[in-house]
Amino acid sequence: MTNKLQDSPFIKVLDNLGFQPEVAGGFAGEWLGSGKEQRVVSPVDGETLGTVTNITPAEFDTILGRCHKAWLGWRLVPAPKRGEVVKALGDELRKNKDALARLVTLEMGKTLRESLGEVQEMIDICDFAVGLSRQLYGLTMPSERRQHRLQEQWHPLGVVGVISAFNFPAAVWSWNTALALVCGDTVLWKPSSKTPLTAIACTKLAEKVLRQFGFDPAICSLAIGRGSDIGDLINTDPRVALVSYTGSVPGGRHVGRLVQERFGKLILELGGNNAIIVSDHADLDIALQAVYFGAIGTSGQRCTSTRRVIVHEALYETFVARLLELYRRTRIGSPLEEATLMGPLVDAAAVTTFQEAIQNVQHQGGKLLHGGESLPNAGGCYVTPCLAEVTSDLPMLQEETFAPLLYLMKYRTFAEAIAIQNGVPQGLSSAIITHDLVEAEVFLSAAGSDCGIANVNTGTSGAEIGGAFGGEKETGGGRESGSDAWKAYMRRQTSALNFSGRSELAQGIFLEI
Ligand code: UN1
C-alpha cells in the first residue's frame, strides 16, 4: 500500500465506516475469507481502493449454515420487533449517508449526488419496511361450510440469497434486506465482484445494529466470490429458500434454471431496454430533462436507463437539436466533483463494450450524431455519451448496451410509437411525455406499454421505493421494493378451521361412515 493511498480520501471513508481496506470477504457472525485475493480498483482514477479476500466453497458452507441457523431463531421474533432492528439500520444509514455514498462513488463511479440518492433509497426502504412490520396482513375468507373459518397467514420463508449487480451496489441489498428482515428471513448476500467494499460496509452496519439488539449477526451474512462458484452454490443449495438476482438476461437464465430445478423461489431483475415516447403534445423542456437524465445518469448503467427515444416527426428536428446541445455541454469528469454530470464507466471492459456497440450500430446503418470517444482522464474509464439516429428496424435496438448510448427515432402515428416501444424482448421501464390525456391513458392501458413501469411526463429511471419494482418479458417478472412485493419473501399458508363440532366436507360431498 503506497503512502499516497494511505492519505487518500477513500481510506478516510473506510475509516468512517469502521473498517480497513484489507478485508475478508465473508461474514456470518465473524469475518472470514481465505480464498483468492482481489484488488479493488476505482474507475474514478485507476487507484487501488483495497484488497478483499474471497471466500472458499468450504467457507461458503459455514456461512450458509450459520445464516440458516440464525433464521431458525429470527423467524420467531415478533415482526414489529424485527421492524425495530430495521428502524435502527435506517438510522445507521442516515448517520453514515455521506461516507457510504462516497464509497459507492469511489468503487463504481456514479456521481456523488446519485450515490447520495442511492443511500436515500436505502433509508426510504427501511422506513417503508418498519411500517410493513405491522402490516403483514393475511386475509380471512367466508367458508362455504357452516361454523368454519378460512384464513391465510404469512410465515417467514428462510434464507434469502441476494445476488446483486455493480450499478446499485448498496441499494439492491437494502431493498431485499429491509423486506426480508421484517418478513422474518435472514439474508446471504453475494455482491458483484466489482463492488465488494460497499458490500462489506453495508454488512458492517447491519452487524453493528444486530449486535446492539443482541441478535445473531449472521442474520445479515455476506459471501464475496465469483458468480460461477459462490453464486452457483447459492443457486443450487436448498437451504436458500429465495434467490433474488439482479443482473443480465443470460445471467438470469442461468440462475433461473438452477433455482427452478430445485423448486426454489426466485425474483429476477434483469435487463431493460427502456424507451421514452415524446409526443407532438409534449412539453419539450420536460421531455429533454427526462431523456437527458435517463440516458446519461449513472453513465447509462441503470437497468432503468433510457436507451431509446421515439419522437413524433413534427418536433423531431427541434428536439434533436436541443438534445444535441445538452450532450455537447455534458460535464464529464470526477464523480466526486459537484459540477460533474457524468462520471466514468465501471471498468475498461465496459468502455470496450460501449465502443463495440457503437461500431455495430454504424455497421447496421445507424448515424452517429454525438460522442462515443474514450477520454484519457487520470486513469479512469471516461467516455463521451453517444447519440445515434436510427430507424426502428435496426437489429441493435433489440439489445441492452449497459452504457450511455441513446437511440433516436421518429414516429408518425401513436399506434406506431407504442408498437416500437413494445417491440423489444425486455420490459422493465417506459415513459411517455405528453399533455394529451387520451394518449397518456392509452399508454397506461392494457393495449399500451407492456413494461413493469410506465410513467407519464417523467422519465424511465429514478423509480420510488413505494412502488413494486421490476419488469416483464426478459426482464424476468420479479418485483421487489414497495407495494406488496414483500409477499415474495414469505410463504402463504391457508387454513380451514372447523368449530361446528361435527364433520363436514367441502363441495357438498357427503361421506357416510
Ligand atoms: C437498477 O438499475 O438496478 O429506478 C435499479 C431507478 C432506481 C433503481 C434502479 N431507483 O433508476
Short mmCIF file of C-alpha atoms and ligand atoms in Angstrom, two decimals:
data_model
loop_
_atom_site.label_atom_id
_atom_site.label_comp_id
_atom_site.label_asym_id
_atom_site.label_seq_id
_atom_site.Cartn_x
_atom_site.Cartn_y
_atom_site.Cartn_z
CA MET A 1 0.00 0.00 0.00
CA THR A 2 1.53 3.35 -1.06
CA ASN A 3 1.64 6.44 1.15
CA LYS A 4 -0.45 8.25 -1.37
CA LEU A 5 -3.14 5.68 -0.82
CA GLN A 6 -2.98 5.95 2.94
CA ASP A 7 -3.53 9.71 2.75
CA SER A 8 -6.29 9.43 0.22
CA PRO A 9 -9.92 10.29 0.86
CA PHE A 10 -11.18 6.77 0.43
CA ILE A 11 -9.15 5.48 3.36
CA LYS A 12 -10.90 8.12 5.44
CA VAL A 13 -14.20 6.93 4.05
CA LEU A 14 -13.40 3.39 5.02
CA ASP A 15 -12.30 4.56 8.47
CA ASN A 16 -15.58 6.39 8.94
CA LEU A 17 -17.41 3.19 8.22
CA GLY A 18 -15.24 1.30 10.64
CA PHE A 19 -13.05 -0.92 8.54
CA GLN A 20 -9.64 -1.20 6.97
CA PRO A 21 -9.01 -1.54 3.26
CA GLU A 22 -7.63 -5.06 3.51
CA VAL A 23 -10.54 -7.20 4.48
CA ALA A 24 -12.09 -10.62 4.44
CA GLY A 25 -14.99 -11.07 2.07
CA GLY A 26 -17.16 -13.41 4.10
CA PHE A 27 -19.33 -12.80 7.15
CA ALA A 28 -21.64 -14.89 9.25
CA GLY A 29 -21.23 -13.65 12.81
CA GLU A 30 -17.48 -13.44 12.26
CA TRP A 31 -15.41 -12.24 9.33
CA LEU A 32 -13.70 -14.90 7.28
CA GLY A 33 -12.17 -15.38 3.87
CA SER A 34 -9.08 -17.33 2.86
CA GLY A 35 -9.68 -17.64 -0.88
CA LYS A 36 -8.28 -15.57 -3.72
CA GLU A 37 -7.16 -12.02 -3.01
CA GLN A 38 -8.89 -9.43 -5.10
CA ARG A 39 -7.60 -5.91 -5.68
CA VAL A 40 -10.35 -3.33 -5.92
CA VAL A 41 -9.58 -0.58 -8.41
CA SER A 42 -11.52 2.68 -8.63
CA PRO A 43 -12.91 3.64 -12.05
CA VAL A 44 -12.54 7.26 -10.91
CA ASP A 45 -8.76 7.36 -11.20
CA GLY A 46 -7.50 3.79 -11.56
CA GLU A 47 -6.15 3.76 -7.99
CA THR A 48 -6.35 0.69 -5.79
CA LEU A 49 -9.03 1.09 -3.15
CA GLY A 50 -8.25 -2.01 -1.15
CA THR A 51 -7.80 -5.75 -1.20
CA VAL A 52 -10.58 -8.20 -0.42
CA THR A 53 -10.12 -11.89 0.23
CA ASN A 54 -12.79 -14.00 -1.42
CA ILE A 55 -14.32 -16.92 0.42
CA THR A 56 -13.71 -20.57 -0.43
CA PRO A 57 -16.51 -23.09 -1.09
CA ALA A 58 -15.86 -24.61 2.35
CA GLU A 59 -16.25 -21.19 3.95
CA PHE A 60 -19.44 -20.71 1.99
CA ASP A 61 -20.84 -23.83 3.59
CA THR A 62 -20.03 -22.46 7.05
CA ILE A 63 -21.56 -19.08 6.23
CA LEU A 64 -24.77 -20.51 4.81
CA GLY A 65 -25.03 -22.97 7.70
CA ARG A 66 -24.83 -20.10 10.21
CA CYS A 67 -27.18 -17.90 8.25
CA HIS A 68 -29.72 -20.72 8.14
CA LYS A 69 -29.29 -21.42 11.86
CA ALA A 70 -29.82 -17.71 12.57
CA TRP A 71 -33.10 -17.94 10.68
CA LEU A 72 -34.43 -20.64 12.99
CA GLY A 73 -34.38 -18.07 15.80
CA TRP A 74 -35.15 -14.92 13.82
CA ARG A 75 -38.40 -16.30 12.38
CA LEU A 76 -39.82 -16.50 15.93
CA VAL A 77 -39.11 -12.85 16.79
CA PRO A 78 -42.36 -10.87 16.51
CA ALA A 79 -42.46 -8.93 13.26
CA PRO A 80 -42.79 -5.46 14.91
CA LYS A 81 -39.65 -6.27 16.95
CA ARG A 82 -37.89 -7.19 13.72
CA GLY A 83 -39.10 -3.83 12.46
CA GLU A 84 -37.25 -2.11 15.31
CA VAL A 85 -34.00 -3.60 14.05
CA VAL A 86 -34.72 -2.31 10.54
CA LYS A 87 -35.52 1.11 12.01
CA ALA A 88 -32.11 1.15 13.68
CA LEU A 89 -30.49 0.07 10.41
CA GLY A 90 -32.18 3.03 8.70
CA ASP A 91 -30.84 5.35 11.42
CA GLU A 92 -27.35 3.93 10.99
CA LEU A 93 -27.62 4.61 7.24
CA ARG A 94 -28.74 8.17 7.96
CA LYS A 95 -25.65 8.70 10.13
CA ASN A 96 -23.33 7.23 7.52
CA LYS A 97 -25.04 8.56 4.42
CA ASP A 98 -22.14 10.72 3.22
CA ALA A 99 -19.42 8.16 3.89
CA LEU A 100 -21.32 5.31 2.27
CA ALA A 101 -22.22 7.45 -0.75
CA ARG A 102 -18.56 8.40 -1.18
CA LEU A 103 -17.58 4.76 -1.09
CA VAL A 104 -20.20 3.90 -3.73
CA THR A 105 -18.85 6.68 -5.94
CA LEU A 106 -15.24 5.62 -5.50
CA GLU A 107 -15.96 1.98 -6.12
CA MET A 108 -18.31 2.13 -9.12
CA GLY A 109 -18.07 5.70 -10.38
CA LYS A 110 -21.58 7.18 -10.25
CA THR A 111 -21.71 10.86 -9.29
CA LEU A 112 -21.80 11.69 -5.62
CA ARG A 113 -25.27 13.22 -5.91
CA GLU A 114 -26.54 9.96 -7.40
CA SER A 115 -24.79 7.94 -4.71
CA LEU A 116 -26.46 10.11 -2.08
CA GLY A 117 -29.73 9.29 -3.85
CA GLU A 118 -28.88 5.61 -3.69
CA VAL A 119 -28.30 5.74 0.07
CA GLN A 120 -31.50 7.76 0.42
CA GLU A 121 -33.35 4.89 -1.29
CA MET A 122 -31.88 2.59 1.35
CA ILE A 123 -33.15 4.81 4.14
CA ASP A 124 -36.56 5.05 2.46
CA ILE A 125 -36.96 1.28 2.13
CA CYS A 126 -36.03 0.85 5.80
CA ASP A 127 -38.78 3.33 6.75
CA PHE A 128 -41.20 1.51 4.46
CA ALA A 129 -40.30 -1.86 5.98
CA VAL A 130 -40.72 -0.59 9.54
CA GLY A 131 -44.35 0.27 8.74
CA LEU A 132 -44.73 -3.01 6.93
CA SER A 133 -43.59 -4.94 10.01
CA ARG A 134 -47.04 -4.23 11.47
CA GLN A 135 -48.91 -4.86 8.23
CA LEU A 136 -48.02 -8.38 7.07
CA TYR A 137 -51.71 -9.00 6.65
CA GLY A 138 -53.33 -12.25 5.68
CA LEU A 139 -56.96 -12.47 4.58
CA THR A 140 -59.88 -14.28 6.11
CA MET A 141 -62.45 -15.68 3.67
CA PRO A 142 -66.03 -16.73 4.21
CA SER A 143 -66.12 -20.51 4.39
CA GLU A 144 -68.74 -22.39 2.37
CA ARG A 145 -69.26 -24.63 5.40
CA ARG A 146 -71.23 -23.76 8.49
CA GLN A 147 -69.17 -22.76 11.57
CA HIS A 148 -65.91 -22.99 9.72
CA ARG A 149 -63.34 -20.31 9.23
CA LEU A 150 -61.00 -19.95 6.25
CA GLN A 151 -57.87 -17.85 6.65
CA GLU A 152 -54.39 -17.29 5.38
CA GLN A 153 -51.22 -16.42 7.25
CA TRP A 154 -47.84 -15.29 6.01
CA HIS A 155 -44.83 -17.03 7.51
CA PRO A 156 -41.08 -16.40 7.21
CA LEU A 157 -39.53 -18.18 4.26
CA GLY A 158 -35.91 -18.87 5.21
CA VAL A 159 -32.58 -17.66 3.89
CA VAL A 160 -32.85 -15.12 1.06
CA GLY A 161 -29.86 -15.25 -1.29
CA VAL A 162 -29.30 -11.78 -2.73
CA ILE A 163 -27.10 -11.68 -5.82
CA SER A 164 -26.64 -8.06 -6.82
CA ALA A 165 -25.06 -6.05 -9.63
CA PHE A 166 -22.42 -3.31 -9.51
CA ASN A 167 -24.65 -0.44 -10.57
CA PHE A 168 -26.68 -0.18 -7.37
CA PRO A 169 -24.08 -1.78 -5.13
CA ALA A 170 -25.80 -0.88 -1.85
CA ALA A 171 -29.46 -0.16 -2.59
CA VAL A 172 -30.37 -3.51 -4.14
CA TRP A 173 -29.18 -5.23 -0.97
CA SER A 174 -31.29 -2.89 1.15
CA TRP A 175 -34.48 -3.35 -0.93
CA ASN A 176 -34.18 -7.06 -0.36
CA THR A 177 -32.80 -6.96 3.17
CA ALA A 178 -35.22 -4.47 4.73
CA LEU A 179 -38.19 -6.53 3.48
CA ALA A 180 -36.57 -9.90 4.22
CA LEU A 181 -35.76 -8.88 7.80
CA VAL A 182 -39.27 -7.74 8.71
CA CYS A 183 -40.64 -10.84 6.98
CA GLY A 184 -38.52 -12.97 9.34
CA ASP A 185 -35.97 -14.13 6.78
CA THR A 186 -32.21 -13.97 7.01
CA VAL A 187 -30.04 -12.73 4.13
CA LEU A 188 -26.99 -14.14 2.44
CA TRP A 189 -25.57 -11.54 0.08
CA LYS A 190 -23.28 -12.15 -2.87
CA PRO A 191 -22.48 -8.71 -4.28
CA SER A 192 -20.92 -8.00 -7.65
CA SER A 193 -17.19 -8.74 -7.67
CA LYS A 194 -16.78 -5.14 -8.88
CA THR A 195 -18.15 -3.64 -5.67
CA PRO A 196 -17.07 -5.73 -2.66
CA LEU A 197 -16.08 -2.80 -0.41
CA THR A 198 -19.54 -1.26 -0.48
CA ALA A 199 -20.97 -4.67 0.41
CA ILE A 200 -18.57 -5.03 3.32
CA ALA A 201 -19.51 -1.53 4.54
CA CYS A 202 -23.25 -2.31 4.44
CA THR A 203 -22.72 -5.63 6.20
CA LYS A 204 -20.64 -3.90 8.90
CA LEU A 205 -23.50 -1.50 9.55
CA ALA A 206 -26.00 -4.37 9.78
CA GLU A 207 -23.62 -6.30 12.06
CA LYS A 208 -23.37 -3.32 14.41
CA VAL A 209 -27.15 -2.96 14.65
CA LEU A 210 -27.82 -6.68 15.13
CA ARG A 211 -25.20 -6.88 17.88
CA GLN A 212 -26.71 -3.82 19.62
CA PHE A 213 -30.03 -5.65 19.79
CA GLY A 214 -28.41 -8.89 20.91
CA PHE A 215 -29.44 -10.79 17.78
CA ASP A 216 -27.27 -13.21 15.85
CA PRO A 217 -25.30 -11.04 13.36
CA ALA A 218 -25.34 -13.96 10.87
CA ILE A 219 -28.89 -12.73 10.11
CA CYS A 220 -27.12 -10.49 7.56
CA SER A 221 -24.39 -12.66 6.07
CA LEU A 222 -22.01 -11.97 3.23
CA ALA A 223 -20.31 -14.21 0.68
CA ILE A 224 -17.92 -12.47 -1.70
CA GLY A 225 -16.66 -14.56 -4.58
CA ARG A 226 -17.22 -15.27 -8.24
CA GLY A 227 -20.70 -15.88 -9.63
CA SER A 228 -19.58 -19.12 -11.23
CA ASP A 229 -18.62 -20.66 -7.88
CA ILE A 230 -20.20 -18.78 -4.95
CA GLY A 231 -23.22 -17.65 -6.97
CA ASP A 232 -23.92 -21.19 -8.10
CA LEU A 233 -23.57 -22.54 -4.58
CA ILE A 234 -26.37 -20.14 -3.62
CA ASN A 235 -28.46 -21.15 -6.62
CA THR A 236 -28.21 -24.86 -6.00
CA ASP A 237 -28.41 -25.11 -2.20
CA PRO A 238 -31.89 -25.96 -0.90
CA ARG A 239 -31.14 -24.06 2.32
CA VAL A 240 -31.59 -20.87 0.28
CA ALA A 241 -35.36 -20.50 0.07
CA LEU A 242 -35.45 -17.50 -2.27
CA VAL A 243 -32.85 -16.22 -4.71
CA SER A 244 -33.19 -12.57 -5.62
CA TYR A 245 -30.96 -11.99 -8.62
CA THR A 246 -30.21 -8.66 -10.29
CA GLY A 247 -28.13 -8.85 -13.45
CA SER A 248 -28.07 -9.62 -17.14
CA VAL A 249 -30.60 -11.67 -19.12
CA PRO A 250 -28.12 -14.54 -19.78
CA GLY A 251 -27.19 -14.49 -16.08
CA GLY A 252 -30.86 -14.64 -15.13
CA ARG A 253 -31.48 -17.52 -17.48
CA HIS A 254 -28.70 -19.47 -15.79
CA VAL A 255 -29.81 -18.60 -12.24
CA GLY A 256 -33.43 -19.27 -13.13
CA ARG A 257 -32.71 -22.74 -14.43
CA LEU A 258 -30.67 -23.75 -11.37
CA VAL A 259 -33.12 -22.39 -8.82
CA GLN A 260 -36.17 -23.76 -10.65
CA GLU A 261 -34.51 -27.17 -10.88
CA ARG A 262 -34.76 -27.45 -7.09
CA PHE A 263 -38.11 -25.57 -6.91
CA GLY A 264 -36.58 -22.67 -5.03
CA LYS A 265 -38.31 -19.29 -5.18
CA LEU A 266 -36.99 -16.60 -7.47
CA ILE A 267 -37.02 -12.86 -8.01
CA LEU A 268 -35.35 -11.92 -11.29
CA GLU A 269 -34.48 -8.29 -12.07
CA LEU A 270 -32.82 -8.50 -15.46
CA GLY A 271 -32.13 -6.20 -18.36
CA GLY A 272 -34.15 -3.23 -19.51
CA ASN A 273 -34.35 -1.59 -22.90
CA ASN A 274 -36.33 1.42 -21.86
CA ALA A 275 -37.97 3.87 -24.22
CA ILE A 276 -39.49 7.32 -23.91
CA ILE A 277 -42.15 8.39 -26.38
CA VAL A 278 -42.01 12.13 -27.00
CA SER A 279 -45.40 13.03 -28.39
CA ASP A 280 -46.28 16.06 -30.51
CA HIS A 281 -48.30 17.09 -27.42
CA ALA A 282 -45.18 17.04 -25.22
CA ASP A 283 -43.73 19.84 -23.14
CA LEU A 284 -40.26 19.92 -24.70
CA ASP A 285 -38.48 21.01 -21.53
CA ILE A 286 -39.93 18.09 -19.60
CA ALA A 287 -39.03 15.76 -22.46
CA LEU A 288 -35.43 16.96 -22.62
CA GLN A 289 -34.91 16.69 -18.88
CA ALA A 290 -36.41 13.17 -18.79
CA VAL A 291 -34.41 11.89 -21.75
CA TYR A 292 -31.12 13.52 -20.82
CA PHE A 293 -31.09 12.35 -17.20
CA GLY A 294 -32.43 8.93 -18.19
CA ALA A 295 -29.64 8.42 -20.72
CA ILE A 296 -26.56 9.87 -19.02
CA GLY A 297 -27.49 9.27 -15.35
CA THR A 298 -25.15 6.68 -13.79
CA SER A 299 -23.39 6.87 -17.20
CA GLY A 300 -26.23 4.85 -18.72
CA GLN A 301 -25.61 1.98 -16.30
CA ARG A 302 -29.02 1.72 -14.64
CA CYS A 303 -31.37 -1.03 -15.67
CA THR A 304 -33.89 1.79 -15.92
CA SER A 305 -31.63 3.97 -18.11
CA THR A 306 -33.28 5.45 -21.18
CA ARG A 307 -31.95 3.65 -24.25
CA ARG A 308 -34.49 4.59 -26.94
CA VAL A 309 -36.35 7.81 -27.69
CA ILE A 310 -39.30 7.65 -30.05
CA VAL A 311 -40.09 11.19 -31.16
CA HIS A 312 -43.05 12.46 -33.15
CA GLU A 313 -41.86 13.58 -36.58
CA ALA A 314 -43.39 17.05 -36.16
CA LEU A 315 -40.95 18.02 -33.42
CA TYR A 316 -38.12 15.60 -34.16
CA GLU A 317 -35.69 18.18 -35.63
CA THR A 318 -36.20 20.69 -32.81
CA PHE A 319 -35.96 18.01 -30.14
CA VAL A 320 -32.76 16.50 -31.54
CA ALA A 321 -31.12 19.91 -31.94
CA ARG A 322 -31.82 20.80 -28.31
CA LEU A 323 -30.75 17.38 -27.03
CA LEU A 324 -27.52 17.60 -29.00
CA GLU A 325 -26.83 20.93 -27.37
CA LEU A 326 -27.20 19.32 -23.93
CA TYR A 327 -24.98 16.41 -24.94
CA ARG A 328 -22.24 18.78 -26.13
CA ARG A 329 -22.30 20.60 -22.81
CA THR A 330 -22.24 17.42 -20.64
CA ARG A 331 -19.79 17.93 -17.82
CA ILE A 332 -17.80 14.70 -17.72
CA GLY A 333 -15.22 14.14 -15.01
CA SER A 334 -14.58 13.03 -11.48
CA PRO A 335 -17.87 11.91 -9.97
CA LEU A 336 -16.71 13.34 -6.65
CA GLU A 337 -16.96 16.87 -8.02
CA GLU A 338 -20.19 18.75 -7.51
CA ALA A 339 -20.37 20.09 -11.08
CA THR A 340 -19.92 16.71 -12.79
CA LEU A 341 -22.96 15.30 -14.56
CA MET A 342 -21.41 12.12 -15.87
CA GLY A 343 -18.66 10.07 -14.22
CA PRO A 344 -16.75 7.11 -15.64
CA LEU A 345 -18.00 3.72 -16.73
CA VAL A 346 -17.39 0.98 -14.21
CA ASP A 347 -14.27 -0.51 -15.84
CA ALA A 348 -12.22 -0.80 -19.01
CA ALA A 349 -14.30 -3.75 -20.23
CA ALA A 350 -17.41 -1.56 -20.11
CA VAL A 351 -15.64 1.04 -22.28
CA THR A 352 -14.83 -1.66 -24.85
CA THR A 353 -18.43 -2.96 -24.87
CA PHE A 354 -19.68 0.61 -25.38
CA GLN A 355 -17.36 1.28 -28.29
CA GLU A 356 -18.05 -2.05 -29.94
CA ALA A 357 -21.78 -1.40 -29.72
CA ILE A 358 -21.33 1.96 -31.42
CA GLN A 359 -19.38 0.34 -34.25
CA ASN A 360 -22.12 -2.24 -34.64
CA VAL A 361 -24.79 0.44 -34.78
CA GLN A 362 -22.89 2.20 -37.55
CA HIS A 363 -22.41 -1.07 -39.49
CA GLN A 364 -26.12 -1.65 -39.29
CA GLY A 365 -26.83 1.79 -40.79
CA GLY A 366 -27.27 3.95 -37.67
CA LYS A 367 -25.93 7.51 -37.85
CA LEU A 368 -23.68 8.73 -35.06
CA LEU A 369 -24.72 12.26 -34.02
CA HIS A 370 -22.51 12.67 -31.00
CA GLY A 371 -19.97 11.03 -28.69
CA GLY A 372 -18.52 7.58 -28.31
CA GLU A 373 -14.95 8.66 -27.61
CA SER A 374 -12.96 7.37 -24.72
CA LEU A 375 -11.33 10.14 -22.65
CA PRO A 376 -7.95 9.67 -21.06
CA ASN A 377 -8.85 11.38 -17.73
CA ALA A 378 -6.47 10.39 -14.96
CA GLY A 379 -6.58 6.63 -15.48
CA GLY A 380 -10.36 6.42 -15.17
CA CYS A 381 -12.85 4.89 -17.58
CA TYR A 382 -14.39 8.05 -19.04
CA VAL A 383 -16.30 8.28 -22.32
CA THR A 384 -18.45 10.85 -24.08
CA PRO A 385 -22.14 9.94 -24.15
CA CYS A 386 -23.37 8.77 -27.52
CA LEU A 387 -26.42 9.77 -29.55
CA ALA A 388 -27.29 7.67 -32.59
CA GLU A 389 -30.05 8.32 -35.11
CA VAL A 390 -31.64 5.06 -36.25
CA THR A 391 -34.70 3.55 -37.85
CA SER A 392 -36.90 1.34 -35.74
CA ASP A 393 -35.81 -1.86 -37.56
CA LEU A 394 -32.13 -1.59 -36.54
CA PRO A 395 -31.21 -5.02 -35.08
CA MET A 396 -29.10 -3.48 -32.27
CA LEU A 397 -32.28 -1.88 -30.90
CA GLN A 398 -33.24 -5.28 -29.53
CA GLU A 399 -30.21 -5.37 -27.23
CA GLU A 400 -29.41 -3.61 -23.99
CA THR A 401 -25.99 -1.95 -24.07
CA PHE A 402 -25.16 -1.03 -20.48
CA ALA A 403 -23.62 2.35 -21.34
CA PRO A 404 -24.60 5.91 -22.32
CA LEU A 405 -25.75 5.01 -25.83
CA LEU A 406 -29.09 6.55 -26.79
CA TYR A 407 -31.04 5.74 -29.95
CA LEU A 408 -33.24 8.40 -31.54
CA MET A 409 -36.02 7.53 -33.95
CA LYS A 410 -39.12 9.11 -35.47
CA TYR A 411 -42.72 8.05 -35.40
CA ARG A 412 -45.79 9.20 -37.30
CA THR A 413 -48.84 7.59 -35.67
CA PHE A 414 -49.35 6.94 -31.98
CA ALA A 415 -50.03 3.25 -32.63
CA GLU A 416 -46.65 3.03 -34.35
CA ALA A 417 -44.94 4.61 -31.31
CA ILE A 418 -46.49 2.04 -28.96
CA ALA A 419 -45.51 -0.80 -31.30
CA ILE A 420 -41.89 0.39 -31.38
CA GLN A 421 -41.85 0.86 -27.61
CA ASN A 422 -43.11 -2.70 -27.04
CA GLY A 423 -41.13 -4.24 -29.90
CA VAL A 424 -38.14 -5.43 -27.85
CA PRO A 425 -37.65 -8.57 -25.75
CA GLN A 426 -37.20 -6.64 -22.47
CA GLY A 427 -39.98 -4.99 -20.46
CA LEU A 428 -38.70 -3.02 -17.49
CA SER A 429 -39.45 0.70 -17.76
CA SER A 430 -41.14 3.07 -20.20
CA ALA A 431 -42.44 6.61 -20.35
CA ILE A 432 -44.47 8.97 -22.44
CA ILE A 433 -44.15 12.74 -22.47
CA THR A 434 -47.49 14.19 -23.47
CA HIS A 435 -50.15 16.62 -22.33
CA ASP A 436 -52.78 14.72 -24.28
CA LEU A 437 -54.93 12.87 -21.77
CA VAL A 438 -56.11 10.24 -24.22
CA GLU A 439 -52.55 9.37 -25.29
CA ALA A 440 -51.48 9.09 -21.67
CA GLU A 441 -54.40 6.81 -20.83
CA VAL A 442 -53.85 4.60 -23.89
CA PHE A 443 -50.17 4.33 -22.96
CA LEU A 444 -51.17 3.09 -19.48
CA SER A 445 -53.94 0.83 -20.71
CA ALA A 446 -53.91 -2.92 -21.39
CA ALA A 447 -53.08 -2.14 -25.01
CA GLY A 448 -50.34 0.34 -24.08
CA SER A 449 -46.86 -0.12 -22.61
CA ASP A 450 -46.07 -3.76 -21.78
CA CYS A 451 -43.48 -2.82 -19.14
CA GLY A 452 -43.46 -3.22 -15.37
CA ILE A 453 -43.03 0.55 -15.07
CA ALA A 454 -44.93 3.02 -17.28
CA ASN A 455 -44.57 6.72 -16.48
CA VAL A 456 -46.25 9.84 -17.78
CA ASN A 457 -44.31 13.11 -18.02
CA THR A 458 -41.37 11.74 -16.08
CA GLY A 459 -38.53 9.54 -17.31
CA THR A 460 -37.79 5.84 -17.17
CA SER A 461 -35.31 5.87 -14.28
CA GLY A 462 -35.48 7.02 -10.69
CA ALA A 463 -38.36 4.83 -9.53
CA GLU A 464 -39.57 5.48 -5.98
CA ILE A 465 -39.28 2.66 -3.44
CA GLY A 466 -43.01 2.80 -2.62
CA GLY A 467 -43.97 1.04 -5.85
CA ALA A 468 -43.18 -2.55 -6.78
CA PHE A 469 -40.03 -2.51 -8.91
CA GLY A 470 -39.42 -4.92 -11.77
CA GLY A 471 -40.44 -5.80 -15.29
CA GLU A 472 -41.91 -8.23 -17.76
CA LYS A 473 -40.66 -10.46 -20.58
CA GLU A 474 -36.87 -10.92 -20.49
CA THR A 475 -36.65 -8.56 -17.52
CA GLY A 476 -37.68 -11.63 -15.56
CA GLY A 477 -41.04 -10.83 -13.96
CA GLY A 478 -39.76 -10.31 -10.40
CA ARG A 479 -40.84 -7.47 -8.14
CA GLU A 480 -39.02 -6.03 -5.18
CA SER A 481 -39.23 -2.92 -3.01
CA GLY A 482 -42.68 -1.42 -2.32
CA SER A 483 -46.39 -2.23 -2.75
CA ASP A 484 -46.97 -5.91 -1.92
CA ALA A 485 -43.56 -7.11 -3.15
CA TRP A 486 -43.00 -8.38 0.43
CA LYS A 487 -45.21 -11.37 -0.32
CA ALA A 488 -42.38 -12.95 -2.35
CA TYR A 489 -40.32 -13.03 0.85
CA MET A 490 -42.87 -15.08 2.82
CA ARG A 491 -44.74 -18.32 2.48
CA ARG A 492 -48.51 -18.26 2.41
CA GLN A 493 -50.44 -20.75 4.48
CA THR A 494 -54.18 -21.30 4.01
CA SER A 495 -56.12 -22.85 6.90
CA ALA A 496 -59.65 -24.13 7.33
CA LEU A 497 -60.82 -24.24 10.97
CA ASN A 498 -63.85 -26.24 11.96
CA PHE A 499 -65.66 -25.16 15.15
CA SER A 500 -69.02 -26.81 14.31
CA GLY A 501 -68.49 -29.87 16.48
CA ARG A 502 -69.21 -32.18 13.56
CA SER A 503 -67.53 -33.23 10.38
CA GLU A 504 -68.47 -31.66 7.05
CA LEU A 505 -66.67 -31.89 3.75
CA ALA A 506 -66.37 -29.01 1.30
CA GLN A 507 -68.04 -29.01 -2.13
CA GLY A 508 -71.11 -30.61 -0.55
CA ILE A 509 -69.57 -34.08 -0.56
CA PHE A 510 -71.23 -36.39 1.92
CA LEU A 511 -69.44 -39.44 3.24
CA GLU A 512 -71.27 -41.93 5.47
CA ILE A 513 -69.01 -43.80 7.90
C1 UN1 B 1 -31.18 -0.72 -11.22
O1 UN1 B 1 -30.66 -0.08 -12.13
O2 UN1 B 1 -30.79 -1.90 -10.96
O3 UN1 B 1 -35.36 3.41 -10.82
C2 UN1 B 1 -32.23 -0.21 -10.32
C3 UN1 B 1 -34.15 3.62 -10.67
C4 UN1 B 1 -33.56 3.22 -9.35
C5 UN1 B 1 -33.32 1.75 -9.36
C6 UN1 B 1 -32.52 1.24 -10.50
N1 UN1 B 1 -34.49 3.54 -8.30
O4 UN1 B 1 -33.45 4.11 -11.52
#
